């Protein structure tokens, strides 16, 4: 607290000096006039100090000298009006300088667009790597996870004191989970409760999993008040730091919670933001520590806040040719999507367990749902890659995928949430959880970004993926690019056969004597419709690790 007192005292006295008209001569008797003047000066100084303290205490504004420009403009203007003679000239000069500084700060966005674009510039590639079918995407939508946590809130002691806080995803002990802290539900609940009892966790990959309440006392939280408020506590420890984005809860592999917040610096003139590191707080004892991005502890997944990534995406998409082009000509402008689950971005994990923020970009032209590319930003380093997609094909954006889901389930009034673009079997595809009107998960919908007529849905991501593979085969798609799957050959005897009509083609599933199942479409192998038990076959397939392996070629002995 000492720092804000000293800052408020110095800044308040400076404001008072600008306000008080020292050249003013009261017409009262000299002794009474001096007393009146002294009283006015003391009162003005006291009010100024209190005002500065209140503004900085309750807004958590950074305590840099440049943040005082508005105080300087107002105080010097009033002081110049009240003063006379040389004092008026001096304060008018101060007003002019502070006004110019204020105009510079307020209009910086007109001139630093190129610097913003350079700070957010991304590496560019064509296609994202294929998805490994042996892994399960973190595909439980946050709204569904939040609903389940609310229904399990009875696990919290003194339930009436608390409510569920913000939800975020992370990896804990190798598992992808959602974390949500328990927060105070109001001022008097904080006054009586003093500390929150813990947080909820639930699987981000298994929609059938139930939430678990973890007991871990937290004193410094977003819903606490005065000096126990986590943002104010961080500001007291780092008075001059520039923060962007909300605080987030991160849990280490032992279940110990920490609050983190991204810090950085202005691009120029108190405008824009470039992330530099993270501040971490122990919510039990308030101990704080700051880290550069390169030194962030390994258990922290979201060192770069989603708000920061969303801001960087805006810089990259809008300012490719400067500020004015983003408003008028809009040449090469790409607008980042607002369909993300956290500050317009969606956290996803790669095959190595590293978290990225996904965003697709679309055209600024109204009525166009063609995707112009998509970005992946590393949530620990802030490094971003922009994927243009196959330039020979036109990809549908996330809004288009959501519209398809809405039309598909129009009678049930279901809707999609958290669309993410994957490369399934060499095909750019949108995977989207589908929720009912009450926010409960109903199924997973996959649709080709290049061929929207090819789609499938299932109760689990893997079931939807298996059906989508079949839809690709019958719809003219390909499974040749199946992620990292090795092409193999096998010969054997057919033990069981199951045939299912699917549109104009037949999907044939069969079991060989090696106890492995395979699936093939009659579009790929027309003679498969004649397959029967006891046939001898030679099969070329992709070893994807799935229960039913996709067949590329097949020969039925005696029918070749």
Coordinates of C-alpha atoms in Angstrom, one line a residue:
X1 CA 0.0 0.0 0.0
X2 CA 2.9 2.3 0.6
X3 CA 3.5 2.8 -3.1
X4 CA 0.0 3.9 -3.9
X5 CA 0.0 6.3 -1.0
X6 CA 3.2 8.0 -2.1
X7 CA 2.1 8.0 -5.7
X8 CA -1.3 9.5 -4.8
X9 CA 0.3 12.1 -2.5
X10 CA 2.8 13.3 -5.1
X11 CA 0.3 13.3 -8.0
X12 CA -2.5 14.8 -5.9
X13 CA -0.2 17.7 -4.7
X14 CA 0.8 18.3 -8.4
X15 CA -2.9 18.4 -9.4
X16 CA -3.6 20.8 -6.5
X17 CA -0.8 23.1 -7.6
X18 CA -2.3 23.3 -11.1
X19 CA -5.8 24.0 -9.7
X20 CA -5.0 26.6 -7.0
X21 CA -4.8 30.2 -8.3
X22 CA -1.8 31.5 -6.4
X23 CA -2.2 34.9 -8.1
X24 CA -5.7 35.3 -6.8
X25 CA -6.0 38.2 -4.3
X26 CA -9.1 38.0 -2.0
X27 CA -10.8 41.3 -1.2
X28 CA -11.2 40.4 2.5
X29 CA -9.0 41.7 5.2
X30 CA -5.4 40.6 4.8
X31 CA -5.3 38.3 7.9
X32 CA -8.7 36.7 7.1
X33 CA -7.7 36.5 3.4
X34 CA -4.5 34.5 4.3
X35 CA -6.6 32.1 6.4
X36 CA -9.1 31.7 3.6
X37 CA -6.3 31.1 1.1
X38 CA -4.6 28.6 3.3
X39 CA -7.9 26.7 3.9
X40 CA -8.6 26.6 0.2
X41 CA -5.1 25.3 -0.6
X42 CA -5.3 22.6 2.1
X43 CA -8.8 21.5 1.1
X44 CA -7.9 21.4 -2.6
X45 CA -4.7 19.4 -1.9
X46 CA -6.6 16.9 0.3
X47 CA -9.4 16.4 -2.2
X48 CA -6.9 16.0 -5.1
X49 CA -4.9 13.4 -3.2
X50 CA -8.1 11.5 -2.2
X51 CA -9.4 11.7 -5.8
X52 CA -6.1 10.3 -7.3
X53 CA -6.0 7.6 -4.7
X54 CA -9.7 6.5 -5.4
X55 CA -9.2 6.4 -9.1
X56 CA -6.1 4.3 -9.0
X57 CA -7.2 2.1 -6.2
X58 CA -10.6 1.2 -7.6
X59 CA -9.6 1.0 -11.3
X60 CA -6.3 -0.8 -10.8
X61 CA -4.8 1.5 -13.5
X62 CA -1.1 1.3 -14.0
X63 CA 0.8 3.9 -12.0
X64 CA 3.0 5.3 -14.7
X65 CA 3.4 9.1 -15.1
X66 CA 1.8 8.9 -18.6
X67 CA -1.4 7.7 -17.0
X68 CA -1.8 11.1 -15.3
X69 CA -2.4 12.9 -18.6
X70 CA -6.2 13.4 -18.1
X71 CA -5.6 14.8 -14.6
X72 CA -3.1 17.2 -16.1
X73 CA -5.4 18.4 -18.8
X74 CA -8.4 19.0 -16.5
X75 CA -6.4 20.6 -13.6
X76 CA -4.3 22.9 -15.9
X77 CA -7.4 24.1 -17.8
X78 CA -9.2 25.0 -14.6
X79 CA -6.1 26.5 -13.1
X80 CA -5.5 28.6 -16.2
X81 CA -9.0 30.0 -16.1
X82 CA -8.8 30.9 -12.4
X83 CA -5.2 32.3 -12.5
X84 CA -4.1 35.7 -13.7
X85 CA -0.9 37.2 -15.2
X86 CA 2.2 35.1 -15.6
X87 CA 0.7 32.2 -13.6
X88 CA -2.1 32.0 -16.2
X89 CA 0.6 31.9 -19.0
X90 CA 2.5 29.1 -17.3
X91 CA -0.6 27.0 -16.6
X92 CA -1.9 27.6 -20.1
X93 CA 1.4 26.3 -21.4
X94 CA 1.0 23.2 -19.1
X95 CA -2.5 22.7 -20.5
X96 CA -1.3 23.0 -24.1
X97 CA 1.4 20.4 -23.5
X98 CA -0.9 18.0 -21.6
X99 CA -3.6 18.4 -24.3
X100 CA -1.1 17.6 -27.0
X101 CA 0.0 14.5 -25.1
X102 CA -3.6 13.5 -24.6
X103 CA -4.4 13.9 -28.3
X104 CA -1.3 11.8 -29.1
X105 CA -2.4 9.0 -26.7
X106 CA -6.0 9.1 -28.0
X107 CA -5.1 9.0 -31.7
X108 CA -2.1 6.6 -31.5
X109 CA -4.3 3.8 -33.0
X110 CA -4.4 5.8 -36.3
X111 CA -0.6 5.7 -36.7
X112 CA 0.7 2.5 -35.0
X113 CA -1.3 0.0 -37.1
X114 CA 1.9 -1.1 -38.9
X115 CA 3.7 -1.7 -35.6
X116 CA 0.7 -3.7 -34.3
X117 CA 0.8 -5.8 -37.5
X118 CA 4.5 -6.5 -37.1
X119 CA 4.1 -7.5 -33.5
X120 CA 1.4 -10.0 -34.4
X121 CA 2.9 -11.2 -37.7
X122 CA 2.6 -15.0 -38.1
X123 CA 4.5 -17.7 -39.9
X124 CA 2.5 -19.0 -42.8
X125 CA 1.9 -22.6 -43.9
X126 CA -0.6 -24.3 -46.2
X127 CA -2.2 -27.2 -44.2
X128 CA -2.4 -28.2 -40.6
X129 CA -0.9 -31.7 -39.8
X130 CA -3.3 -34.5 -39.9
X131 CA -5.1 -35.6 -36.7
X132 CA -4.1 -38.9 -35.1
X133 CA -7.2 -41.1 -34.8
X134 CA -5.7 -42.8 -31.8
X135 CA -6.1 -39.6 -29.8
X136 CA -9.4 -38.1 -28.6
X137 CA -9.9 -34.4 -29.2
X138 CA -10.7 -32.1 -26.2
X139 CA -14.2 -31.8 -27.5
X140 CA -16.5 -31.4 -24.5
X141 CA -18.1 -28.0 -25.0
X142 CA -17.5 -25.6 -22.0
X143 CA -21.2 -24.8 -21.7
X144 CA -22.0 -28.4 -21.2
X145 CA -19.1 -28.8 -18.7
X146 CA -20.3 -25.8 -16.8
X147 CA -23.9 -27.1 -16.6
X148 CA -22.6 -30.4 -15.1
X149 CA -20.5 -28.4 -12.6
X150 CA -23.5 -26.4 -11.5
X151 CA -25.6 -29.5 -10.9
X152 CA -22.7 -30.9 -8.7
X153 CA -22.5 -27.6 -6.7
X154 CA -24.0 -29.4 -3.7
X155 CA -20.5 -30.8 -3.0
X156 CA -19.4 -27.3 -1.9
X157 CA -19.6 -26.6 1.8
X158 CA -21.8 -23.6 2.7
X159 CA -23.2 -23.6 -0.8
X160 CA -25.2 -20.4 -0.5
X161 CA -22.0 -18.3 0.0
X162 CA -20.6 -19.2 -3.4
X163 CA -21.1 -19.4 -7.2
X164 CA -19.2 -21.0 -10.1
X165 CA -16.4 -18.9 -11.5
X166 CA -14.9 -18.7 -15.0
X167 CA -14.1 -21.9 -16.9
X168 CA -10.8 -22.7 -18.6
X169 CA -9.2 -25.8 -20.0
X170 CA -5.8 -27.2 -19.2
X171 CA -3.7 -30.4 -19.0
X172 CA -3.3 -31.9 -15.5
X173 CA -1.3 -35.1 -15.1
X174 CA -1.6 -35.8 -18.8
X175 CA -5.4 -35.4 -18.8
X176 CA -7.3 -32.6 -20.5
X177 CA -9.7 -31.1 -18.0
X178 CA -11.8 -28.0 -17.4
X179 CA -11.1 -26.0 -14.2
X180 CA -13.6 -23.6 -12.6
X181 CA -13.0 -21.9 -9.2
X182 CA -15.7 -21.5 -6.6
X183 CA -16.3 -17.7 -6.2
X184 CA -18.1 -15.5 -3.6
X185 CA -21.6 -14.6 -4.6
X186 CA -21.5 -11.1 -3.2
X187 CA -19.9 -8.6 -0.8
X188 CA -21.5 -9.8 2.4
X189 CA -20.8 -13.5 1.5
X190 CA -17.1 -12.5 1.2
X191 CA -17.3 -10.5 4.4
X192 CA -18.6 -13.6 6.3
X193 CA -16.7 -16.3 4.4
X194 CA -13.3 -14.7 4.1
X195 CA -12.0 -17.5 1.8
X196 CA -13.3 -19.8 -1.0
X197 CA -13.1 -23.6 -0.5
X198 CA -11.7 -24.8 -3.8
X199 CA -12.4 -25.5 -7.4
X200 CA -14.2 -28.0 -9.8
X201 CA -12.6 -30.1 -12.4
X202 CA -14.1 -32.2 -15.2
X203 CA -12.8 -34.2 -18.2
X204 CA -12.6 -32.2 -21.4
X205 CA -12.6 -35.4 -23.5
X206 CA -15.2 -37.7 -21.9
X207 CA -18.7 -36.2 -22.0
X208 CA -19.9 -39.0 -19.6
X209 CA -17.5 -38.0 -16.8
X210 CA -18.8 -36.3 -13.7
X211 CA -17.3 -33.1 -12.1
X212 CA -15.1 -33.4 -9.0
X213 CA -14.8 -30.8 -6.3
X214 CA -11.3 -30.3 -5.1
X215 CA -10.8 -28.7 -1.6
X216 CA -8.2 -25.9 -1.7
X217 CA -8.7 -22.7 0.3
X218 CA -8.2 -19.5 -1.6
X219 CA -8.1 -16.0 0.0
X220 CA -7.1 -13.9 -3.0
X221 CA -9.7 -14.3 -5.7
X222 CA -11.5 -12.3 -8.4
X223 CA -14.7 -12.1 -6.3
X224 CA -12.9 -11.0 -3.1
X225 CA -13.0 -7.3 -2.2
X226 CA -10.5 -4.5 -1.3
X227 CA -6.9 -5.8 -0.9
X228 CA -8.0 -9.4 -1.2
X229 CA -9.2 -8.9 -4.7
X230 CA -6.7 -10.8 -6.9
X231 CA -6.4 -8.1 -9.6
X232 CA -5.8 -5.3 -7.0
X233 CA -3.3 -7.5 -5.2
X234 CA -1.4 -8.0 -8.4
X235 CA -1.5 -4.3 -9.1
X236 CA -0.1 -3.5 -5.6
X237 CA 2.8 -5.8 -6.2
X238 CA 3.5 -4.6 -9.8
X239 CA 2.3 -0.9 -9.9
X240 CA 3.8 0.0 -13.2
X241 CA 3.2 -3.3 -15.1
X242 CA 0.8 -3.3 -18.1
X243 CA -1.7 -6.2 -17.9
X244 CA -4.1 -7.4 -20.5
X245 CA -6.8 -10.1 -20.1
X246 CA -8.5 -11.6 -17.1
X247 CA -6.8 -13.6 -14.4
X248 CA -7.0 -17.3 -15.0
X249 CA -6.8 -20.3 -12.6
X250 CA -4.1 -22.8 -13.3
X251 CA -3.6 -26.0 -11.4
X252 CA -0.2 -27.9 -11.0
X253 CA 0.1 -31.7 -11.2
X254 CA -0.4 -31.9 -7.4
X255 CA -3.7 -30.1 -7.6
X256 CA -2.4 -26.8 -6.1
X257 CA -4.2 -23.8 -7.7
X258 CA -2.5 -20.6 -8.8
X259 CA -3.9 -17.5 -10.4
X260 CA -2.0 -16.1 -13.4
X261 CA -2.2 -12.9 -15.5
X262 CA -0.4 -11.9 -18.7
X263 CA 1.7 -8.7 -18.6
X264 CA 3.6 -6.9 -21.4
X265 CA 4.0 -3.4 -22.8
X266 CA 2.2 -0.9 -25.0
X267 CA 2.9 -1.0 -28.7
X268 CA 3.3 2.8 -28.5
X269 CA 1.7 5.8 -26.7
X270 CA -0.3 3.8 -24.2
X271 CA -2.0 2.0 -27.1
X272 CA -1.9 -1.7 -28.2
X273 CA -0.4 -4.6 -26.3
X274 CA 2.6 -7.0 -26.8
X275 CA 2.8 -9.8 -24.3
X276 CA 6.0 -10.4 -22.4
X277 CA 5.3 -12.7 -19.5
X278 CA 3.0 -13.8 -16.7
X279 CA 2.5 -13.0 -13.0
X280 CA 1.6 -15.9 -10.8
X281 CA -0.1 -15.7 -7.4
X282 CA -0.6 -18.2 -4.7
X283 CA -4.3 -17.6 -3.8
X284 CA -3.9 -18.8 -0.3
X285 CA -1.1 -16.6 1.0
X286 CA -0.9 -14.0 -1.8
X287 CA 2.8 -14.7 -2.7
X288 CA 3.5 -13.4 -6.2
X289 CA 6.2 -14.0 -8.8
X290 CA 6.7 -12.9 -12.3
X291 CA 8.1 -14.9 -15.2
X292 CA 9.2 -14.2 -18.7
X293 CA 7.3 -16.3 -21.2
X294 CA 10.4 -18.5 -21.8
X295 CA 10.6 -19.2 -18.0
X296 CA 7.0 -20.0 -17.2
X297 CA 6.6 -23.2 -15.1
X298 CA 5.8 -26.3 -17.1
X299 CA 2.3 -26.8 -15.6
X300 CA 1.0 -23.4 -16.9
X301 CA -0.8 -23.9 -20.2
X302 CA -2.4 -20.5 -20.7
X303 CA 0.5 -18.1 -20.1
X304 CA -0.7 -16.0 -22.9
X305 CA -4.3 -14.9 -22.1
X306 CA -7.0 -15.7 -24.7
X307 CA -7.8 -11.9 -24.8
X308 CA -4.2 -11.2 -25.8
X309 CA -4.4 -13.8 -28.6
X310 CA -7.7 -12.4 -29.8
X311 CA -6.1 -8.9 -29.9
X312 CA -3.2 -10.2 -31.9
X313 CA -5.5 -12.0 -34.4
X314 CA -7.3 -8.6 -34.9
X315 CA -3.9 -6.9 -35.5
X316 CA -2.9 -9.6 -38.0
X317 CA -6.2 -9.7 -39.8
X318 CA -7.0 -6.1 -40.0
X319 CA -3.8 -4.1 -40.3
X320 CA -2.0 -5.9 -43.2
X321 CA -2.1 -2.5 -45.1
X322 CA -2.5 -0.1 -42.2
X323 CA -5.4 1.4 -40.3
X324 CA -7.3 3.2 -43.0
X325 CA -7.3 0.2 -45.3
X326 CA -9.0 -1.8 -42.5
X327 CA -11.9 0.7 -42.5
X328 CA -12.3 1.6 -46.2
X329 CA -10.5 -0.3 -48.9
X330 CA -10.1 -3.5 -46.9
X331 CA -7.6 -5.0 -49.4
X332 CA -6.4 -8.4 -48.1
X333 CA -8.2 -7.9 -44.8
X334 CA -9.2 -11.1 -43.0
X335 CA -11.6 -10.9 -40.1
X336 CA -11.0 -13.3 -37.1
X337 CA -14.0 -15.3 -36.2
X338 CA -16.0 -14.6 -33.0
X339 CA -17.1 -18.2 -32.5
X340 CA -14.4 -19.1 -30.0
X341 CA -15.1 -20.3 -26.5
X342 CA -12.7 -18.0 -24.7
X343 CA -12.5 -14.3 -25.8
X344 CA -13.3 -15.4 -29.4
X345 CA -10.6 -18.1 -29.6
X346 CA -10.8 -21.8 -28.9
X347 CA -8.2 -23.7 -26.9
X348 CA -7.1 -27.0 -28.4
X349 CA -4.3 -29.5 -27.8
X350 CA -1.9 -31.1 -30.3
X351 CA -0.6 -34.7 -30.2
X352 CA 2.2 -33.6 -27.9
X353 CA -0.2 -32.2 -25.3
X354 CA 0.7 -28.6 -26.1
X355 CA -2.2 -26.1 -26.0
X356 CA -2.9 -23.7 -28.9
X357 CA -5.6 -21.1 -29.5
X358 CA -7.5 -21.7 -32.7
X359 CA -9.2 -19.0 -34.8
X360 CA -10.5 -19.0 -38.3
X361 CA -10.6 -15.9 -40.5
X362 CA -13.3 -14.9 -42.9
X363 CA -14.0 -12.2 -45.5
X364 CA -15.1 -8.7 -44.4
X365 CA -17.7 -8.9 -47.1
X366 CA -21.2 -9.5 -45.7
X367 CA -22.9 -12.8 -46.7
X368 CA -19.7 -14.6 -47.5
X369 CA -18.9 -17.7 -45.3
X370 CA -15.7 -18.7 -47.1
X371 CA -12.7 -19.2 -44.8
X372 CA -9.6 -17.2 -45.7
X373 CA -7.4 -19.2 -43.3
X374 CA -7.0 -20.1 -39.7
X375 CA -4.4 -19.5 -37.0
X376 CA -2.9 -21.6 -34.2
X377 CA -1.2 -19.6 -31.4
X378 CA 1.0 -21.4 -28.8
X379 CA -0.6 -20.6 -25.4
X380 CA 2.8 -20.6 -23.6
X381 CA 5.1 -18.8 -26.1
X382 CA 2.6 -16.7 -28.1
X383 CA 4.2 -17.9 -31.3
X384 CA 1.5 -18.1 -34.0
X385 CA 1.2 -19.8 -37.4
X386 CA -1.3 -18.9 -40.1
X387 CA -2.6 -21.7 -42.3
X388 CA -3.9 -20.6 -45.6
X389 CA -5.5 -24.0 -46.4
X390 CA -5.5 -25.6 -49.8
X391 CA -5.4 -22.6 -52.1
X392 CA -7.0 -24.7 -54.9
X393 CA -10.1 -25.2 -52.7
X394 CA -12.6 -22.9 -51.0
X395 CA -13.1 -23.7 -47.4
X396 CA -16.2 -23.0 -45.4
X397 CA -15.7 -20.9 -42.2
X398 CA -16.9 -21.8 -38.7
X399 CA -20.1 -19.7 -39.1
X400 CA -21.0 -21.8 -42.2
X401 CA -20.5 -25.0 -40.2
X402 CA -22.7 -23.7 -37.4
X403 CA -25.4 -22.8 -40.0
X404 CA -25.3 -26.3 -41.4
X405 CA -25.9 -27.8 -37.9
X406 CA -28.7 -25.4 -37.2
X407 CA -30.5 -26.4 -40.4
X408 CA -29.7 -30.1 -39.8
X409 CA -31.5 -30.0 -36.5
X410 CA -33.9 -27.2 -37.1
X411 CA -36.9 -29.1 -35.7
X412 CA -35.1 -30.0 -32.5
X413 CA -33.7 -26.5 -32.1
X414 CA -30.2 -27.8 -31.5
X415 CA -27.1 -25.7 -32.1
X416 CA -23.4 -26.1 -32.4
X417 CA -20.7 -24.7 -30.1
X418 CA -16.9 -24.6 -30.3
X419 CA -16.3 -25.5 -34.0
X420 CA -12.6 -26.4 -34.5
X421 CA -11.0 -27.3 -37.8
X422 CA -9.1 -30.6 -38.0
X423 CA -7.5 -32.6 -40.8
X424 CA -9.3 -35.9 -40.6
X425 CA -8.1 -38.5 -43.1
X426 CA -6.5 -35.8 -45.2
X427 CA -9.7 -33.8 -45.4
X428 CA -10.1 -30.3 -43.7
X429 CA -13.1 -30.9 -41.5
X430 CA -15.1 -29.0 -38.8
X431 CA -15.7 -30.9 -35.6
X432 CA -18.5 -29.3 -33.6
X433 CA -20.3 -30.4 -30.4
X434 CA -24.1 -30.1 -30.7
X435 CA -26.1 -28.9 -27.7
X436 CA -29.9 -28.7 -27.1
X437 CA -31.7 -25.6 -26.0
X438 CA -30.9 -26.4 -22.3
X439 CA -27.1 -26.6 -23.0
X440 CA -26.9 -30.4 -22.8
X441 CA -24.6 -32.3 -25.2
X442 CA -26.5 -34.3 -27.8
X443 CA -23.9 -35.4 -30.4
X444 CA -20.7 -34.5 -32.3
X445 CA -21.0 -33.2 -35.9
X446 CA -18.2 -33.4 -38.5
X447 CA -18.5 -31.7 -41.8
X448 CA -16.0 -31.3 -44.6
X449 CA -14.8 -27.7 -45.0
X450 CA -14.3 -28.2 -48.7
X451 CA -17.3 -30.4 -49.4
X452 CA -20.1 -29.4 -47.0
X453 CA -22.4 -32.1 -48.4
X454 CA -20.1 -34.7 -46.7
X455 CA -20.9 -34.9 -43.0
X456 CA -21.6 -37.3 -40.1
X457 CA -22.5 -37.2 -36.5
X458 CA -22.3 -39.6 -33.5
X459 CA -22.7 -39.7 -29.8
X460 CA -18.9 -39.6 -29.2
X461 CA -16.1 -37.9 -31.2
X462 CA -14.7 -41.3 -32.2
X463 CA -18.1 -42.6 -33.3
X464 CA -18.6 -39.5 -35.4
X465 CA -15.1 -39.9 -36.8
X466 CA -15.8 -43.5 -37.9
X467 CA -19.0 -42.5 -39.6
X468 CA -17.3 -39.6 -41.2
X469 CA -14.7 -41.9 -42.6
X470 CA -17.4 -43.8 -44.3
X471 CA -19.1 -40.6 -45.5
X472 CA -15.8 -39.5 -47.1
X473 CA -15.5 -42.8 -48.9
X474 CA -19.0 -42.8 -50.4
X475 CA -19.0 -39.0 -51.0
X476 CA -15.9 -38.9 -53.2
X477 CA -13.6 -37.9 -50.4
X478 CA -10.4 -39.7 -49.6
X479 CA -8.8 -41.4 -46.6
X480 CA -5.4 -41.6 -48.3
X481 CA -4.0 -38.9 -46.1
X482 CA -5.1 -40.5 -42.8
X483 CA -2.9 -39.2 -40.1
X484 CA 0.4 -40.8 -40.0
X485 CA -1.2 -44.2 -40.6
X486 CA 1.0 -46.7 -42.3
X487 CA -0.4 -48.6 -45.3
X488 CA -0.3 -52.3 -44.8
X489 CA -1.3 -55.6 -46.5
X490 CA -3.1 -58.6 -45.1
X491 CA -4.5 -61.8 -46.5
X492 CA -7.1 -64.0 -44.8
X493 CA -10.4 -65.7 -44.6
X494 CA -13.6 -63.7 -44.0
X495 CA -15.4 -64.8 -40.8
X496 CA -18.3 -62.3 -40.6
X497 CA -19.8 -59.8 -43.0
X498 CA -22.2 -56.9 -42.4
X499 CA -23.5 -54.7 -45.3
X500 CA -25.3 -51.4 -44.9
X501 CA -26.8 -49.3 -47.6
X502 CA -25.6 -45.7 -47.5
X503 CA -27.0 -43.5 -50.2
X504 CA -26.0 -44.8 -53.6
X505 CA -23.3 -47.1 -52.2
X506 CA -23.0 -50.0 -49.8
X507 CA -20.7 -49.9 -46.8
X508 CA -19.2 -53.4 -46.1
X509 CA -17.8 -54.2 -42.7
X510 CA -16.0 -57.6 -42.3
X511 CA -14.0 -59.6 -39.8
X512 CA -11.0 -61.6 -40.9
X513 CA -9.5 -64.7 -39.2
X514 CA -6.8 -62.5 -37.7
X515 CA -9.7 -61.1 -35.5
X516 CA -9.3 -57.6 -36.9
X517 CA -12.3 -55.8 -38.5
X518 CA -12.2 -53.7 -41.7
X519 CA -14.6 -51.4 -43.5
X520 CA -14.8 -50.6 -47.2
X521 CA -17.3 -48.7 -49.4
X522 CA -18.6 -50.2 -52.7
X523 CA -17.6 -46.9 -54.3
X524 CA -13.9 -47.7 -53.5
X525 CA -14.2 -51.5 -54.2
X526 CA -17.3 -52.2 -56.3
X527 CA -16.9 -56.0 -56.0
X528 CA -17.2 -55.7 -52.2
X529 CA -21.0 -56.0 -52.5
X530 CA -20.4 -59.7 -53.3
X531 CA -18.2 -60.4 -50.2
X532 CA -19.4 -63.4 -48.1
X533 CA -18.2 -65.5 -45.2
X534 CA -15.5 -67.9 -46.2
X535 CA -14.0 -65.8 -49.0
X536 CA -10.3 -65.5 -49.3
X537 CA -9.2 -61.8 -49.6
X538 CA -6.1 -59.7 -50.1
X539 CA -6.5 -56.3 -48.4
X540 CA -4.5 -53.1 -48.5
X541 CA -5.5 -51.0 -45.5
X542 CA -4.4 -48.0 -43.3
X543 CA -3.3 -48.9 -39.8
X544 CA -5.1 -46.1 -38.0
X545 CA -5.4 -48.0 -34.8
X546 CA -9.2 -47.9 -34.9
X547 CA -11.6 -50.8 -34.3
X548 CA -12.6 -50.8 -38.0
X549 CA -9.6 -50.2 -40.3
X550 CA -10.2 -48.3 -43.6
X551 CA -9.6 -50.4 -46.7
X552 CA -7.9 -48.8 -49.7
X553 CA -7.9 -51.8 -52.0
X554 CA -9.2 -55.3 -51.8
X555 CA -9.1 -58.4 -54.0
X556 CA -11.6 -61.3 -53.5
X557 CA -10.0 -64.5 -54.7
X558 CA -12.1 -66.2 -57.4
X559 CA -13.8 -62.9 -58.4
X560 CA -10.7 -61.1 -59.8

